Amino acid sequence: HGNASGLCGSNMNGGPNGKMIIDGSVSDSAGFRMMSGTIEITGSAWDEAGCEVAGGTLIIKGNAGASLGLSMTGGRIVVHGNCHSAAGDEMAGGEILIKGSVVGECLGNSMRGGLIEVEGDCSRFAGDSMTGGTIIIHGRLGLEPAKYEGRLNHDFIDIVRTRDGKTIFYERENPDERIRDRVKKGRS
């Protein structure tokens, strides 16, 4: 019980059944370079949680600070609360699910692969300099898609607003099958 200092679960390679439960909050870099297993944080995790994750699952029951999943290449991160800016920046693979909103400046900047899904709102912009992967925002997007001209790399990425109000940024050439079907069904 209580809070933990940074780097909890750093380089964790506990196999598929390895599990670490932190009953409280973590200051920074929880799950840094995690390779397998599960880390569950019952409180919040501050800056750079899940940075460079290659595998396994990081579950944060509270909020997450800036740079969640920075440069991750695999694995899964689930945040039950809100997330600050720069989630999924430079991400090459894996999945990030944010059940709350993104309250900072950006989401998925320079993303090269993987999936980021936000069930709440994104306060500013997403997908800046993105060349691969998929971002789905269920709530409101801080900037309307038309204002993304000059921010998106249209050689690689398209953006669509679906009939049910979701905003999807996706890879033009090789969209994930799950996304291809959603885009076809949901075009407005």
GROMACS .gro file of C-alpha atoms in nm:
model
  188
    1HIS     CA    1   0.000   0.000   0.000
    2GLY     CA    2   0.114   0.353  -0.069
    3ASN     CA    3   0.300   0.523  -0.348
    4ALA     CA    4   0.610   0.401  -0.531
    5SER     CA    5   0.900   0.589  -0.681
    6GLY     CA    6   0.984   0.568  -1.050
    7LEU     CA    7   1.091   0.276  -1.271
    8CYS     CA    8   0.859   0.019  -1.106
    9GLY     CA    9   0.851  -0.287  -1.329
   10SER     CA   10   1.139  -0.158  -1.540
   11ASN     CA   11   1.259  -0.423  -1.789
   12MET     CA   12   0.994  -0.664  -1.653
   13ASN     CA   13   1.012  -1.002  -1.825
   14GLY     CA   14   0.786  -1.213  -1.605
   15GLY     CA   15   0.657  -1.438  -1.880
   16PRO     CA   16   0.288  -1.445  -1.970
   17ASN     CA   17   0.184  -1.521  -1.610
   18GLY     CA   18   0.411  -1.272  -1.432
   19LYS     CA   19   0.216  -1.004  -1.247
   20MET     CA   20   0.303  -0.702  -1.034
   21ILE     CA   21   0.033  -0.506  -0.848
   22ILE     CA   22   0.118  -0.160  -0.716
   23ASP     CA   23  -0.146  -0.052  -0.465
   24GLY     CA   24  -0.109   0.323  -0.500
   25SER     CA   25   0.048   0.565  -0.749
   26VAL     CA   26   0.387   0.565  -0.924
   27SER     CA   27   0.597   0.878  -0.974
   28ASP     CA   28   0.740   0.815  -1.325
   29SER     CA   29   0.856   0.559  -1.584
   30ALA     CA   30   0.643   0.267  -1.459
   31GLY     CA   31   0.690  -0.033  -1.686
   32PHE     CA   32   0.988   0.120  -1.870
   33ARG     CA   33   1.104  -0.130  -2.138
   34MET     CA   34   0.860  -0.394  -2.013
   35MET     CA   35   0.876  -0.714  -2.221
   36SER     CA   36   0.603  -0.942  -2.082
   37GLY     CA   37   0.369  -1.001  -1.790
   38THR     CA   38   0.122  -0.758  -1.634
   39ILE     CA   39   0.170  -0.451  -1.417
   40GLU     CA   40  -0.142  -0.314  -1.250
   41ILE     CA   41  -0.130   0.026  -1.080
   42THR     CA   42  -0.435   0.099  -0.863
   43GLY     CA   43  -0.363   0.473  -0.855
   44SER     CA   44  -0.212   0.709  -1.112
   45ALA     CA   45   0.116   0.683  -1.303
   46TRP     CA   46   0.297   1.003  -1.384
   47ASP     CA   47   0.527   1.090  -1.675
   48GLU     CA   48   0.663   0.831  -1.919
   49ALA     CA   49   0.464   0.530  -1.796
   50GLY     CA   50   0.501   0.247  -2.046
   51CYS     CA   51   0.792   0.417  -2.222
   52GLU     CA   52   0.959   0.179  -2.474
   53VAL     CA   53   0.726  -0.112  -2.384
   54ALA     CA   54   0.787  -0.412  -2.611
   55GLY     CA   55   0.530  -0.655  -2.467
   56GLY     CA   56   0.300  -0.733  -2.176
   57THR     CA   57   0.016  -0.528  -2.031
   58LEU     CA   58   0.030  -0.211  -1.820
   59ILE     CA   59  -0.299  -0.124  -1.648
   60ILE     CA   60  -0.336   0.217  -1.481
   61LYS     CA   61  -0.658   0.251  -1.280
   62GLY     CA   62  -0.610   0.628  -1.228
   63ASN     CA   63  -0.471   0.899  -1.456
   64ALA     CA   64  -0.149   0.895  -1.661
   65GLY     CA   65   0.101   1.179  -1.699
   66ALA     CA   66   0.278   1.302  -2.011
   67SER     CA   67   0.453   1.077  -2.265
   68LEU     CA   68   0.251   0.761  -2.196
   69GLY     CA   69   0.378   0.480  -2.422
   70LEU     CA   70   0.657   0.694  -2.570
   71SER     CA   71   0.841   0.492  -2.839
   72MET     CA   72   0.656   0.169  -2.753
   73THR     CA   73   0.693  -0.119  -3.000
   74GLY     CA   74   0.444  -0.374  -2.862
   75GLY     CA   75   0.227  -0.468  -2.569
   76ARG     CA   76  -0.085  -0.301  -2.439
   77ILE     CA   77  -0.147  -0.005  -2.208
   78VAL     CA   78  -0.490   0.063  -2.055
   79VAL     CA   79  -0.560   0.388  -1.867
   80HIS     CA   80  -0.894   0.403  -1.684
   81GLY     CA   81  -0.870   0.780  -1.621
   82ASN     CA   82  -0.742   1.075  -1.822
   83CYS     CA   83  -0.402   1.113  -1.984
   84HIS     CA   84  -0.184   1.420  -2.022
   85SER     CA   85  -0.006   1.522  -2.344
   86ALA     CA   86   0.220   1.328  -2.581
   87ALA     CA   87   0.061   0.983  -2.539
   88GLY     CA   88   0.186   0.741  -2.803
   89ASP     CA   89   0.445   0.977  -2.946
   90GLU     CA   90   0.695   0.797  -3.172
   91MET     CA   91   0.498   0.473  -3.119
   92ALA     CA   92   0.588   0.190  -3.359
   93GLY     CA   93   0.354  -0.088  -3.237
   94GLY     CA   94   0.125  -0.209  -2.961
   95GLU     CA   95  -0.203  -0.068  -2.832
   96ILE     CA   96  -0.298   0.217  -2.600
   97LEU     CA   97  -0.655   0.246  -2.470
   98ILE     CA   98  -0.744   0.564  -2.279
   99LYS     CA   99  -1.090   0.535  -2.121
  100GLY     CA  100  -1.095   0.902  -2.022
  101SER     CA  101  -0.978   1.202  -2.224
  102VAL     CA  102  -0.643   1.339  -2.343
  103VAL     CA  103  -0.610   1.675  -2.169
  104GLY     CA  104  -0.273   1.792  -2.300
  105GLU     CA  105  -0.139   1.923  -2.627
  106CYS     CA  106  -0.101   1.618  -2.850
  107LEU     CA  107  -0.159   1.248  -2.919
  108GLY     CA  108   0.035   1.008  -3.143
  109ASN     CA  109   0.287   1.258  -3.282
  110SER     CA  110   0.537   1.094  -3.521
  111MET     CA  111   0.352   0.763  -3.474
  112ARG     CA  112   0.473   0.486  -3.707
  113GLY     CA  113   0.247   0.194  -3.609
  114GLY     CA  114   0.010   0.052  -3.351
  115LEU     CA  115  -0.332   0.159  -3.229
  116ILE     CA  116  -0.437   0.440  -2.993
  117GLU     CA  117  -0.803   0.454  -2.891
  118VAL     CA  118  -0.945   0.735  -2.675
  119GLU     CA  119  -1.298   0.688  -2.541
  120GLY     CA  120  -1.322   1.052  -2.428
  121ASP     CA  121  -1.214   1.379  -2.590
  122CYS     CA  122  -0.877   1.494  -2.725
  123SER     CA  123  -0.822   1.856  -2.622
  124ARG     CA  124  -0.589   1.969  -2.897
  125PHE     CA  125  -0.454   1.773  -3.193
  126ALA     CA  126  -0.357   1.421  -3.287
  127GLY     CA  127  -0.145   1.250  -3.550
  128ASP     CA  128   0.102   1.532  -3.617
  129SER     CA  129   0.378   1.392  -3.847
  130MET     CA  130   0.221   1.044  -3.819
  131THR     CA  131   0.331   0.795  -4.089
  132GLY     CA  132   0.158   0.474  -3.975
  133GLY     CA  133  -0.081   0.316  -3.729
  134THR     CA  134  -0.432   0.417  -3.627
  135ILE     CA  135  -0.582   0.669  -3.384
  136ILE     CA  136  -0.951   0.653  -3.292
  137ILE     CA  137  -1.109   0.932  -3.085
  138HIS     CA  138  -1.466   0.859  -2.970
  139GLY     CA  139  -1.528   1.205  -2.822
  140ARG     CA  140  -1.460   1.555  -2.946
  141LEU     CA  141  -1.138   1.655  -3.115
  142GLY     CA  142  -0.993   1.993  -3.014
  143LEU     CA  143  -0.936   2.095  -3.376
  144GLU     CA  144  -1.181   2.018  -3.655
  145PRO     CA  145  -1.038   1.778  -3.918
  146ALA     CA  146  -1.027   2.061  -4.176
  147LYS     CA  147  -0.771   2.244  -3.957
  148TYR     CA  148  -0.532   1.951  -3.989
  149GLU     CA  149  -0.416   2.056  -4.335
  150GLY     CA  150  -0.041   2.104  -4.314
  151ARG     CA  151  -0.019   1.895  -3.994
  152LEU     CA  152  -0.095   1.552  -4.142
  153ASN     CA  153   0.132   1.368  -4.380
  154HIS     CA  154  -0.131   1.287  -4.645
  155ASP     CA  155   0.117   1.068  -4.832
  156PHE     CA  156   0.063   0.817  -4.550
  157ILE     CA  157  -0.239   0.916  -4.337
  158ASP     CA  158  -0.608   0.995  -4.395
  159ILE     CA  159  -0.858   1.133  -4.146
  160VAL     CA  160  -1.233   1.068  -4.142
  161ARG     CA  161  -1.522   1.171  -3.917
  162THR     CA  162  -1.776   0.888  -3.892
  163ARG     CA  163  -2.154   0.923  -3.870
  164ASP     CA  164  -2.145   0.836  -3.501
  165GLY     CA  165  -1.900   1.120  -3.428
  166LYS     CA  166  -1.571   0.928  -3.404
  167THR     CA  167  -1.258   1.073  -3.561
  168ILE     CA  168  -1.025   0.814  -3.715
  169PHE     CA  169  -0.670   0.876  -3.835
  170TYR     CA  170  -0.554   0.575  -4.036
  171GLU     CA  171  -0.283   0.443  -4.265
  172ARG     CA  172  -0.381   0.511  -4.626
  173GLU     CA  173  -0.203   0.218  -4.789
  174ASN     CA  174  -0.238  -0.063  -4.532
  175PRO     CA  175  -0.519   0.011  -4.289
  176ASP     CA  176  -0.580  -0.245  -4.017
  177GLU     CA  177  -0.872  -0.472  -4.123
  178ARG     CA  178  -1.077  -0.366  -3.818
  179ILE     CA  179  -1.031  -0.002  -3.914
  180ARG     CA  180  -1.099  -0.054  -4.286
  181ASP     CA  181  -1.446  -0.192  -4.201
  182ARG     CA  182  -1.521   0.090  -3.955
  183VAL     CA  183  -1.416   0.355  -4.208
  184LYS     CA  184  -1.629   0.199  -4.486
  185LYS     CA  185  -1.937   0.170  -4.263
  186GLY     CA  186  -1.898   0.504  -4.091
  187ARG     CA  187  -1.807   0.759  -4.357
  188SER     CA  188  -2.018   1.068  -4.328
   0.00000   0.00000   0.00000
